[in-house]
Coordinates of C-alpha atoms in Angstrom, one line a residue:
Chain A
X8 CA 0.0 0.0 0.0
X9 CA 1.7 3.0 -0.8
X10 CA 0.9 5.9 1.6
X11 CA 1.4 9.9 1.0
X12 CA 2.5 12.1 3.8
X13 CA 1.6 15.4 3.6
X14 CA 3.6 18.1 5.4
X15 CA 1.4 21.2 6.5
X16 CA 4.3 23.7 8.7
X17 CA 4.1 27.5 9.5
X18 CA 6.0 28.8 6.1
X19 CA 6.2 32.3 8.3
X20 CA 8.0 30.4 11.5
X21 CA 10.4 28.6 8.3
X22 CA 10.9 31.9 7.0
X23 CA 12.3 33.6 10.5
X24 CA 14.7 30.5 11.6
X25 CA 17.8 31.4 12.1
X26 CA 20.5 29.9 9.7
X27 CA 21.3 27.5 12.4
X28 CA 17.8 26.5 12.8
X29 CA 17.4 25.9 9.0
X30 CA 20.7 24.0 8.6
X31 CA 19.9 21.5 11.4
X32 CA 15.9 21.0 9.7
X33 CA 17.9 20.3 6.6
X34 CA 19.9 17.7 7.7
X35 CA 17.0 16.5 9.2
X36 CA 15.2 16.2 6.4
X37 CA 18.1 15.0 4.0
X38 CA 18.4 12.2 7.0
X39 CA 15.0 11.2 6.6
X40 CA 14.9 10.9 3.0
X41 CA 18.5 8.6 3.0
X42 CA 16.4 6.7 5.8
X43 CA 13.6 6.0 3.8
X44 CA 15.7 5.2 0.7
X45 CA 17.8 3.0 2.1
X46 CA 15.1 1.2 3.7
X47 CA 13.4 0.5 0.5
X48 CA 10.0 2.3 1.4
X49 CA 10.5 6.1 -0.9
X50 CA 8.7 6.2 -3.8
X51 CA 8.6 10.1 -4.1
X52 CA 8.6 13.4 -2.4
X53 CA 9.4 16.9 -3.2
X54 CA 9.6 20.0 -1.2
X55 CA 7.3 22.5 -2.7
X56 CA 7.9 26.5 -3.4
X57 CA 5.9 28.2 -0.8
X58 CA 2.0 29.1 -0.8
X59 CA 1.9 32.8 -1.6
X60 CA 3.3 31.3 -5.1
X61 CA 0.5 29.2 -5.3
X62 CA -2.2 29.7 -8.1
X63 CA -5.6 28.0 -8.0
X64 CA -7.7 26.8 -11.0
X65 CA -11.6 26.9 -11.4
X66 CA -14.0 26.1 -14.2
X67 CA -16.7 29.3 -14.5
X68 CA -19.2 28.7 -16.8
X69 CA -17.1 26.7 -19.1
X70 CA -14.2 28.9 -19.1
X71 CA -11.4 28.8 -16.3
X72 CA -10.9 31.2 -13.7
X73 CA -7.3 31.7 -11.8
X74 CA -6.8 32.9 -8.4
X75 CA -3.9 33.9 -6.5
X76 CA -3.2 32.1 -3.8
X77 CA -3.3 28.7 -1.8
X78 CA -7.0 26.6 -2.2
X79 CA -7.2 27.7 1.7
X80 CA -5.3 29.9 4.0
X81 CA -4.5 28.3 6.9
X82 CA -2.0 28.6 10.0
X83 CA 0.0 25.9 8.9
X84 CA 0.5 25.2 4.9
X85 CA 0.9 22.2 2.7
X86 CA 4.7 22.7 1.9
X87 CA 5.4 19.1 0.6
X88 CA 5.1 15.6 0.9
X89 CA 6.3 11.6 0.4
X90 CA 5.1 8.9 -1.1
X91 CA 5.9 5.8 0.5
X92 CA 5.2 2.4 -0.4
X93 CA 4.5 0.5 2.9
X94 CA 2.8 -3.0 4.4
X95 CA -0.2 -1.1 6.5
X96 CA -1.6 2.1 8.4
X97 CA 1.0 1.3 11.6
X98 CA 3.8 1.6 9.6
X99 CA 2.7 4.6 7.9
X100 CA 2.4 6.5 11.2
X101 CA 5.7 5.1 11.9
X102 CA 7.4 6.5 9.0
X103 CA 4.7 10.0 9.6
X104 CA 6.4 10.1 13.4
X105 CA 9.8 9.6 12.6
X106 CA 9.3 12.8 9.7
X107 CA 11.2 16.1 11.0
X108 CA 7.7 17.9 9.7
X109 CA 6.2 16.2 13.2
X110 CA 8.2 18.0 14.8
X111 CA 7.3 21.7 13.8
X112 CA 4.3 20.8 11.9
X113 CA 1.9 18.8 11.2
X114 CA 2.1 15.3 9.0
X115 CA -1.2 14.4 7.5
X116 CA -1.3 10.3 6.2
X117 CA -3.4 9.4 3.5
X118 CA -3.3 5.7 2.1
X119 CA -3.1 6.5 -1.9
X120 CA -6.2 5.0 -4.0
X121 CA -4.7 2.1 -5.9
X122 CA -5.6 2.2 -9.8
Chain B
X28 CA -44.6 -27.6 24.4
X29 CA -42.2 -28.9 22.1
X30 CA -40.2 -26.8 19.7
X31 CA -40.4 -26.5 16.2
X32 CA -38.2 -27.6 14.0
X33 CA -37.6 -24.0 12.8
X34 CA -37.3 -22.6 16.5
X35 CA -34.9 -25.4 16.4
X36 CA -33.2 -24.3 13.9
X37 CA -33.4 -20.4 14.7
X38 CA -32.1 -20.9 18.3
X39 CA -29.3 -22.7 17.0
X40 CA -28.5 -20.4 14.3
X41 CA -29.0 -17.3 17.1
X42 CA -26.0 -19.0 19.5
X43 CA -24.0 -19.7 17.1
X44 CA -24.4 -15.7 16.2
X45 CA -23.7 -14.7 19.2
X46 CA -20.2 -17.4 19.6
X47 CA -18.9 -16.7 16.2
X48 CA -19.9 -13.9 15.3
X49 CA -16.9 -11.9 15.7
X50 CA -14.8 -14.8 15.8
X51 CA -16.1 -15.2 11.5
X52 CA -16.0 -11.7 10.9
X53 CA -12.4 -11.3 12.0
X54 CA -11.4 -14.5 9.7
X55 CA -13.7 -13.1 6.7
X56 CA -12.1 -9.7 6.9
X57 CA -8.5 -10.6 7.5
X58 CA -7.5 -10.8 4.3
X59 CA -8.9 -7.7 3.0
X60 CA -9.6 -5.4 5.9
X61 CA -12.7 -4.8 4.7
X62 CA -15.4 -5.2 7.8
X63 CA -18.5 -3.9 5.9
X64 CA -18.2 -6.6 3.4
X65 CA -17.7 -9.5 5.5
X66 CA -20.5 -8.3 7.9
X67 CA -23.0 -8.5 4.5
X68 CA -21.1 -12.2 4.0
X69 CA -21.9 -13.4 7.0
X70 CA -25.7 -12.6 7.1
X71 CA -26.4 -13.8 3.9
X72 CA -24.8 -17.2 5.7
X73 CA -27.0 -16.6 9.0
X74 CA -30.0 -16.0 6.3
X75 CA -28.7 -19.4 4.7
X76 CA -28.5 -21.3 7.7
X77 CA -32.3 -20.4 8.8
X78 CA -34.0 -21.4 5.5
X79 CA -31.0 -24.9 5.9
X80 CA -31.2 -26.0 9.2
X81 CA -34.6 -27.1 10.1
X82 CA -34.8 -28.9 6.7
X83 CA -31.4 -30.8 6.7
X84 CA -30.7 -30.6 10.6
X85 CA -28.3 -28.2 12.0
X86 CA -24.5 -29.1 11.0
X87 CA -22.0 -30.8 13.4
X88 CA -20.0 -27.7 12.8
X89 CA -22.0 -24.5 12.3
X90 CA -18.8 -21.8 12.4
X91 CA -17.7 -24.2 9.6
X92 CA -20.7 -24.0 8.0
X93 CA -21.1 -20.8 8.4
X94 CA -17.7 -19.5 7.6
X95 CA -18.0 -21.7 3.9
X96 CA -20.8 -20.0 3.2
X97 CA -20.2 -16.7 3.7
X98 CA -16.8 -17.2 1.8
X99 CA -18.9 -18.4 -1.2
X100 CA -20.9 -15.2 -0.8
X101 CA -17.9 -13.2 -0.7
X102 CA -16.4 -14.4 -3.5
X103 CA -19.6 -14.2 -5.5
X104 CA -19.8 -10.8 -4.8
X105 CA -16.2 -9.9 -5.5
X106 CA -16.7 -11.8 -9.4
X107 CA -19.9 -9.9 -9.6
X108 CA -17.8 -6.3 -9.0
X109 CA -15.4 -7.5 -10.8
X110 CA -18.0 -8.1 -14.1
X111 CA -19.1 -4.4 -13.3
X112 CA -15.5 -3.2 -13.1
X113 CA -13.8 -5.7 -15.8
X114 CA -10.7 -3.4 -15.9
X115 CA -9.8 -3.9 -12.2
X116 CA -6.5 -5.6 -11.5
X117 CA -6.8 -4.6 -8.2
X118 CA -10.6 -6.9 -7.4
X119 CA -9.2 -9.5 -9.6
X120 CA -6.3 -9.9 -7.0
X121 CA -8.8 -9.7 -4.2
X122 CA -10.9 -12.9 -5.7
X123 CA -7.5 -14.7 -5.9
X124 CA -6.8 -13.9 -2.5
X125 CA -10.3 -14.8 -1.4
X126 CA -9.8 -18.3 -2.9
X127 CA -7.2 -19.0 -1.4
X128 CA -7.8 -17.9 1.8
X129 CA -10.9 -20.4 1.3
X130 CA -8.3 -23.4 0.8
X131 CA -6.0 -22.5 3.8
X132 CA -8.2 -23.0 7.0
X133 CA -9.0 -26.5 7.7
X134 CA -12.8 -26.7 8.5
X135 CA -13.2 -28.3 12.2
X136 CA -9.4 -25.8 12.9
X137 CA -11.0 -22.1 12.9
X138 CA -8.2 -20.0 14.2
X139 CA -9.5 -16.9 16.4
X140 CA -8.7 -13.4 15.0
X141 CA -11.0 -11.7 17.3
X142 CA -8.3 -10.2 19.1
X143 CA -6.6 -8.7 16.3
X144 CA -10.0 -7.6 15.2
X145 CA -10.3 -5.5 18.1
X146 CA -7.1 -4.0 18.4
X147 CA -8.3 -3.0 14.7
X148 CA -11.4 -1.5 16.1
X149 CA -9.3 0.4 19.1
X150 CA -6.7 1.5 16.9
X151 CA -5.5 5.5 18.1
X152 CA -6.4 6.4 14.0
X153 CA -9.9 5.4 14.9
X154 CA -11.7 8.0 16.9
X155 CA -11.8 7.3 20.3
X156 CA -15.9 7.4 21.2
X157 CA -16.5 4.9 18.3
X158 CA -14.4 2.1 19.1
X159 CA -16.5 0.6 22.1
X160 CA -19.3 0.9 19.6
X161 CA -17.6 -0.7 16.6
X162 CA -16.2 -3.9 19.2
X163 CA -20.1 -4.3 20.0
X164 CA -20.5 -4.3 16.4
X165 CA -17.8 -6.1 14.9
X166 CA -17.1 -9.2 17.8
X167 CA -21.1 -9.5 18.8
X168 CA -23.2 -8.1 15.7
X169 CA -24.9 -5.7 17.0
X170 CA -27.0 -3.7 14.8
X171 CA -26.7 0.1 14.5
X172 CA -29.7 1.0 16.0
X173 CA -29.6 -1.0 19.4
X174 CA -25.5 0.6 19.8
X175 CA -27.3 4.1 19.2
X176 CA -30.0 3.4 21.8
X177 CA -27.1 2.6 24.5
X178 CA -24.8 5.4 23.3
X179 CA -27.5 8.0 23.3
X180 CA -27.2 8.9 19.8
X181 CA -29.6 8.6 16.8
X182 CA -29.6 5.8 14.7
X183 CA -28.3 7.2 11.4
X184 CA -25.5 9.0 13.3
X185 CA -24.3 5.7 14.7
X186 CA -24.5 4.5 11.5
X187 CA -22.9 6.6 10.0
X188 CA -20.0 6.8 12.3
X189 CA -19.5 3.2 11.8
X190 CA -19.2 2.6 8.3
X191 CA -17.0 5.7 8.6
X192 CA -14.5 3.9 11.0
X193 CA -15.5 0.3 8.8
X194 CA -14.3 2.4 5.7
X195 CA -11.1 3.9 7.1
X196 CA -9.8 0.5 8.9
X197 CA -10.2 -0.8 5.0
X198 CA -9.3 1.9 3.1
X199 CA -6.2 3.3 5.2
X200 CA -5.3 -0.1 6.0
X201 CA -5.4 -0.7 9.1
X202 CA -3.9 -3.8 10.4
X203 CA -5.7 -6.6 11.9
X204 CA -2.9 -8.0 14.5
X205 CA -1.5 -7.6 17.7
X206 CA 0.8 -4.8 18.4
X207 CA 4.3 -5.2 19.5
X208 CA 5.5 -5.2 22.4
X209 CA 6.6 -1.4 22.6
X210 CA 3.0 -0.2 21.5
X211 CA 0.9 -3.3 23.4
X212 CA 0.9 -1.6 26.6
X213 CA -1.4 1.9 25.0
X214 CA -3.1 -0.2 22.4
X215 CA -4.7 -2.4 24.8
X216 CA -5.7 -0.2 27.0
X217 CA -7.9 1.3 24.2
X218 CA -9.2 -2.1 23.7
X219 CA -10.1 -2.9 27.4
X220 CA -11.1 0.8 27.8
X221 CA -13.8 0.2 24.8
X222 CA -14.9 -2.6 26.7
X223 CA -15.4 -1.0 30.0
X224 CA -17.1 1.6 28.6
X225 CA -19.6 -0.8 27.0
X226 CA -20.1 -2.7 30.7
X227 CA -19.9 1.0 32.6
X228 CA -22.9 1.5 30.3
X229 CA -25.0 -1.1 30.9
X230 CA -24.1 -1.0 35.0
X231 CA -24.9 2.9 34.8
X232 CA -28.9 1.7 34.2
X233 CA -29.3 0.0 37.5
X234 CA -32.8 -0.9 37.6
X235 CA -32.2 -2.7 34.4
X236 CA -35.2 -0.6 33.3
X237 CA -33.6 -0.2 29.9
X238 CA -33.3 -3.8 28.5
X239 CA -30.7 -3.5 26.4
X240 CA -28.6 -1.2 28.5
X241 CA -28.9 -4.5 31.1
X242 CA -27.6 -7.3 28.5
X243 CA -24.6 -4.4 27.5
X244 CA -23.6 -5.3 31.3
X245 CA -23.4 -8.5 30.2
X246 CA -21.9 -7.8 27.0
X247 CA -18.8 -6.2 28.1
X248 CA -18.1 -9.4 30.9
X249 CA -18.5 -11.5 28.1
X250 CA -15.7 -9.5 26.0
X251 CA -13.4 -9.1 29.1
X252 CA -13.4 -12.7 29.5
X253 CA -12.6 -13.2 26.0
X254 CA -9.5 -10.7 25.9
X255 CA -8.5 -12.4 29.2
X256 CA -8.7 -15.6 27.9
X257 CA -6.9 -14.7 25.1
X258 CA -4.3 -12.6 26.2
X259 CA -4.0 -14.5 29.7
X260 CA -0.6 -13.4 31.1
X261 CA -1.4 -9.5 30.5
X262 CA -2.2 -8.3 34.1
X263 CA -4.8 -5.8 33.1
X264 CA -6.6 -7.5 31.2
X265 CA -7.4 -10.1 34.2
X266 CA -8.1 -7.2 36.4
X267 CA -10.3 -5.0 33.9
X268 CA -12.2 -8.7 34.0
X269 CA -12.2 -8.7 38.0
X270 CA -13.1 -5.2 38.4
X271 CA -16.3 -5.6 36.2
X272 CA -17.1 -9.3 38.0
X273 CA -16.7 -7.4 41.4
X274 CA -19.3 -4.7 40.2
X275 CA -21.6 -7.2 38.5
X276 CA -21.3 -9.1 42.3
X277 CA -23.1 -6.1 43.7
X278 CA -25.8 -5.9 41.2
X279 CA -28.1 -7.5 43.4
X280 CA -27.5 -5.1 46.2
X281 CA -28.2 -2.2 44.6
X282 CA -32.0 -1.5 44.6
X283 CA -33.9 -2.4 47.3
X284 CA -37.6 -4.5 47.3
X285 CA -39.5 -0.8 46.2
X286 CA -36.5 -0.1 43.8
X287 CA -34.6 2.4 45.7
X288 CA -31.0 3.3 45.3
X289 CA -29.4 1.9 48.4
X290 CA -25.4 3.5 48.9
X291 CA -22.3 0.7 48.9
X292 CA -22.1 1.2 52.7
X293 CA -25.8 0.7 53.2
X294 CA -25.8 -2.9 51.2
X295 CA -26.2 -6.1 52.6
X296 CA -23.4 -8.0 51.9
X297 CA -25.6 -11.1 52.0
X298 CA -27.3 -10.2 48.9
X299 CA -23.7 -10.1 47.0
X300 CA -22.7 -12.6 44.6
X301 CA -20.2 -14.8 46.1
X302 CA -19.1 -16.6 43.3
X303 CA -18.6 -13.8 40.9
X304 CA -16.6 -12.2 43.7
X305 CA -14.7 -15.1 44.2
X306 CA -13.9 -15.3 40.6
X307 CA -12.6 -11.8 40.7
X308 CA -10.8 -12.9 43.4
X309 CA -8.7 -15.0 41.9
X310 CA -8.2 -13.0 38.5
X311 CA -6.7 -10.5 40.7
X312 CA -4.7 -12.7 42.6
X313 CA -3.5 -13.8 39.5
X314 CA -2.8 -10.7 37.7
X315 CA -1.1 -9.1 40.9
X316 CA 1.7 -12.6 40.7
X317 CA 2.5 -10.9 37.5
X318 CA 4.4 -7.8 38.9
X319 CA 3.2 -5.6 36.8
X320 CA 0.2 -2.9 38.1
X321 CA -2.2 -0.6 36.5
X322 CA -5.1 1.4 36.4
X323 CA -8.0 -1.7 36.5
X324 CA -6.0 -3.8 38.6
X325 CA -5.9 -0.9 41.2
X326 CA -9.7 -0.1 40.6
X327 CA -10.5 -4.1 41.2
X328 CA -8.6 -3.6 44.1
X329 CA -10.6 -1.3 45.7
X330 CA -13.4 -3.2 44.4
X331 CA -11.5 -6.6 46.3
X332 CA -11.4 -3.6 50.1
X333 CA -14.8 -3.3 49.8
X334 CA -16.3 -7.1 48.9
X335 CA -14.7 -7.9 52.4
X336 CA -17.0 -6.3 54.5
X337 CA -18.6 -9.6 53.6
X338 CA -16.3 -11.2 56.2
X339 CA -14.7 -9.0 58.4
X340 CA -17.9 -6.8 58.5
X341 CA -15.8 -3.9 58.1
X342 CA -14.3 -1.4 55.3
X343 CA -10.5 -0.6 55.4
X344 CA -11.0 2.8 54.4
X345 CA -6.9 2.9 55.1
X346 CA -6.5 0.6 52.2
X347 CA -8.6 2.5 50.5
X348 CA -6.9 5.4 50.6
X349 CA -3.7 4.2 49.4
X350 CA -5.3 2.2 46.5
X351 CA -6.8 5.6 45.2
X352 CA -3.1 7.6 45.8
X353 CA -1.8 4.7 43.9
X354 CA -4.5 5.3 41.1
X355 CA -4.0 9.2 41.2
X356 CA -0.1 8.3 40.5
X357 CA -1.7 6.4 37.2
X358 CA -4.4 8.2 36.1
X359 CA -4.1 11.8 37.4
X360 CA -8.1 11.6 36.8
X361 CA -10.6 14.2 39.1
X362 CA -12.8 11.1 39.6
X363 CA -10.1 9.0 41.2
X364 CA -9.4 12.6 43.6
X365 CA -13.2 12.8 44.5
X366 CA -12.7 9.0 45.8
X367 CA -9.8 9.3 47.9
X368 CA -11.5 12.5 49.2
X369 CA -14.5 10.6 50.4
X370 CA -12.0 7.8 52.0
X371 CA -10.2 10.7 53.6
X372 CA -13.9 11.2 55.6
X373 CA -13.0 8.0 57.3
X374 CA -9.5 7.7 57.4
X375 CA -8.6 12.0 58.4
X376 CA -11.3 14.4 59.0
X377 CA -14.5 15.8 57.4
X378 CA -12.6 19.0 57.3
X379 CA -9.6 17.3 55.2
X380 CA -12.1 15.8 52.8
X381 CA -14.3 19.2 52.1
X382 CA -10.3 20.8 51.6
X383 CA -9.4 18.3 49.2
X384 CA -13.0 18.8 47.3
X385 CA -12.1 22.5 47.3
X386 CA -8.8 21.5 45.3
X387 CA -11.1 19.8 43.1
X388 CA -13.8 22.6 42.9
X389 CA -11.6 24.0 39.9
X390 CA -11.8 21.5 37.8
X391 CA -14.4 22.2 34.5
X392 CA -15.4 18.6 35.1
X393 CA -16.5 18.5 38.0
X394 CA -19.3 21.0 37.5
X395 CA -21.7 18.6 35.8
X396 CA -20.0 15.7 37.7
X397 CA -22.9 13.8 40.1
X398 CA -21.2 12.2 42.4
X399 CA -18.8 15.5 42.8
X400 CA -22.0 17.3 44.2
X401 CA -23.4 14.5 45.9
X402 CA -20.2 14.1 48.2
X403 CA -20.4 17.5 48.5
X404 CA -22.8 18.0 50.2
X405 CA -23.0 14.8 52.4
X406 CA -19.5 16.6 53.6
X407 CA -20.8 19.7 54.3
X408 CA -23.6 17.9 56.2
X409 CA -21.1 16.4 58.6
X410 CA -19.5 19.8 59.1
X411 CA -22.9 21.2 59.9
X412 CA -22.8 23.7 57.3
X413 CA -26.7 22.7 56.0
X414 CA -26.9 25.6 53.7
X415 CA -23.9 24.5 51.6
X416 CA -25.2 21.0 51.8
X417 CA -28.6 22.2 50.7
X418 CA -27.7 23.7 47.5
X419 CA -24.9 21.2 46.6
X420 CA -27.7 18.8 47.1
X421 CA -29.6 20.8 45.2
X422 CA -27.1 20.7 42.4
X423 CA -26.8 17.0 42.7
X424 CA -30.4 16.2 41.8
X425 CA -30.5 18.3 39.1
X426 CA -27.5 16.5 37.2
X427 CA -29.2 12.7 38.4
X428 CA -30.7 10.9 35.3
X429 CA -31.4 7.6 37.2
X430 CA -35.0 8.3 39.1
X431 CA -33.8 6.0 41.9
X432 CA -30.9 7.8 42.6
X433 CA -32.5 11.0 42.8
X434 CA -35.5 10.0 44.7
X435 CA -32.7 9.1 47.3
X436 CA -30.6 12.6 47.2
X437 CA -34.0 13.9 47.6
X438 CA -34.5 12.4 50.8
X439 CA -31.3 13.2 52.0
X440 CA -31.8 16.5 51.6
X441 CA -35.5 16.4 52.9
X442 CA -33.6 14.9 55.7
X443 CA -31.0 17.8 56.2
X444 CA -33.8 20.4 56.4
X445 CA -35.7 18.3 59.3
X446 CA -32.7 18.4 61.4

């Protein structure tokens, strides 16, 4: 079952980190992703530009309509997220717990529809 | 007058529904998770074995029975998706699967998943206030309705929360199997905390004026003997078992002839069931050999304190007391404060107890809290303030919902005002 953890994290708090703060999350992060690799689980991720670059898309009467702006503005935003490929739920909240996102964020699991 | 063939036959069919119920569920649903789907399985199989059983006898073994007809059923069903959705690898695999999980469990061998099932149904991704429901469900087949009527909610939201959960154990994957060891200790206490909430329910409606709030009593013994017997060297399971066996003991005690509420220290310890209480007993024994304490092996405990009064005629209110600073070290909980409070009356002062209320007083809880009011104001009785105990009294009625229980605050308060 492959699984997508979605990482929701004050972009603001991100933004005033010191450098220390930032390098440490980094290597957090990097750690994680070698950890997931190396344990065969990673099928994707990304880190994604943040939410005041976001646009959003609408049909209007046949024709599209383009906002700026996140779908909704919320304390914490969606500022990336993995897709790995694990056995059940337990695990998922493992790998969701063990993400440096838990830490100053929030990780939301979702079990991906299978096609 | 003799039965008929058919009540035969439906009396059989209902025990075995109520023995392997959850026990065929849990097998039906291993494979794919999904609850919903065995649940419809399995009642087409019960619906079988009525229109089967009083022609051809009932079956030497019904789960057996049962369990290969409800496969068929699932299997049929999965083929019939799978002509409606012809481009699905994913139901194709599930048939497969389904047939082979046909071939793999010898007939008279039926293994017992229940457990797993319910650590499924207690998972912490499951909200908490639906998982004693979804056990009832799941392990005894309970229908919706009769789950809503206990829980105080309306049918279709009960309903609804169900196959909500039912969805998201299949869907997110939930998995049905014991946790290890690092996790057991927090994932069974959701399990036995689903349970005791299902027997706290049923004990709550004394009079056993509410039929089905009666058998859910029942219900939740009948579950705690199953996890003990199934998980029979975890030490709270055996006392979570005790602790309910101890209350049931009391059951008896509890109203007298003209159906009035009659106080633990008023009861006549004559009209106590000896041998559940001797079978708590000796979980408790056994789960205290273990070494390892908790929260319902504390609470039976107390439970144990007061059942010998029986025999010494007497309450160790010191025991008592440490049993409950024990709990507070556990549990932290307002309730098990109130408790040690009311011990205090015996084993301190009045004046200590009202002062440890006080520290309680601030607590959101304990303003719609019953039993907070109600030891209020039998406190503040003793002190000889009867205003205070007037209007906590007062308060105490008003949050009551058992008629018995209020008729008796009333006359306590009646009482204070005579004085």
């Amino acid at each position: 079952m492959q699984y997508m953890l979605m990482l929701y994290f004050d972009e603001a708090g991100f933004q005033k980190a010191d450098k220390a703060t930032l390098e440490r999350r980094h290597g957090a992060y990097n750690a994680y992703t070698e950890a997931a690799k190396t344990a065969g689980v990673l099928v994707g991720g990304d880190r994604l530009q943040p939410s005041a670059t976001a646009s959003t898309v609408r049909l209007k009467n046949g024709k599209s309509a383009v906002l700026d702006g996140p779908y909704a503005e919320t304390k914490e935003q969606f500022g990336g997220y993995y897709i790995l490929d694990l056995p059940d739920l337990d695990a998922a909240l493992d790998w969701a717990a063990r993400c440096p996102t838990a830490d100053h964020g929030t990780v939301e699991v979702r079990a991906i529809w299978p096609m | 007058m003799e039965m008929s063939r058919e009540d035969q036959a439906r009396q059989f069919a209902e025990t075995a529904a109520r023995q392997s119920y959850g026990k065929l569920v849990a097998l039906l649903a291993a494979r794919t998770g999904d609850i919903a789907r065995a649940e419809d399985a399995l009642s087409l199989a019960f619906a079988a074995a009525l229109a089967e059983w009083p022609k051809s006898g009932p079956p030497a073994t019904p789960d057996a029975w049962l369990l290969a007809v409800a496969r068929r059923k699932l299997i049929d069903e999965t083929r019939s998706r799978q002509v409606r959705n012809l481009a699905s690898d994913h139901l194709r695999l599930l048939a497969q699967e389904m047939e082979d999980a046909m071939e793999d469990v010898p007939d008279a061998d039926i293994p017992d998943r229940r457990l797993a099932l319910m650590f499924a149904c207690a998972h912490p991704a499951i909200e908490a206030r639906i998982r004693a429901p979804l056990i009832l469900q799941t392990i005894l087949g309970f229908d919706a309705a009769a789950i809503a009527s206990a829980f105080l909610i309306s049918p279709a939201t009960m309903g609804q929360r169900l196959v909500r959960a039912k969805t998201k154990i299949a869907t997110a994957k939930i998995p049905f199997r014991l946790p290890d060891t690092p996790e057991l200790a927090d994932r069974l206490d959701a399990v036995l905390e689903a349970i005791y909430s299902a027997f706290a329910l049923g004990w709550a409606d004394a009079s056993g004026g509410d039929a089905r709030l009666g058998n859910m009593a029942g219900e939740g013994i009948w579950l705690g003997e199953l996890v003990a017997a199934l998980m029979p060297t975890e030490p709270e399971a055996l006392g979570l078992l005790a602790l309910m066996l101890h209350a049931q003991a009391r059951r008896p005690a509890r109203r007298n002839e003209s159906g009035d509420y009659v106080p633990l220290a008023a009861q006549d310890p004559a009209l106590w069931d000896v041998t559940l209480i001797d079978r708590a007993e000796a979980l408790l024994y056994r789960a205290g050999a273990m070494g390892r304490p908790g929260r319902y092996q504390l609470e039976a405990a107390v439970q144990s304190v007061h059942a010998a009064r029986r025999i010494s005629g007497e309450t160790d209110w010191q025991a008592i007391e440490h049993l409950y600073d024990a709990l507070w070290i556990v549990t932290a909980s307002p309730v098990v404060a109130l408790n040690r409070a009311v011990a205090q009356t015996q084993t301190r002062s009045v004046t200590q107890a009202l002062a440890a209320l006080d520290d309680l007083a601030h607590d959101p809880r304990m303003a719609a809290y019953q039993p907070y009011w109600a030891a209020r104001a039998d406190l503040c009785a003793r002190s000889g303030d009867i205003a205070a105990a007037d209007a906590a009294y007062q308060r105490a009625i008003g949050l009551e919902s058992d008629p018995a229980v209020r008729r008796f605050l009333q006359k306590q308060q009646a009482r204070l005002l005579r004085n």
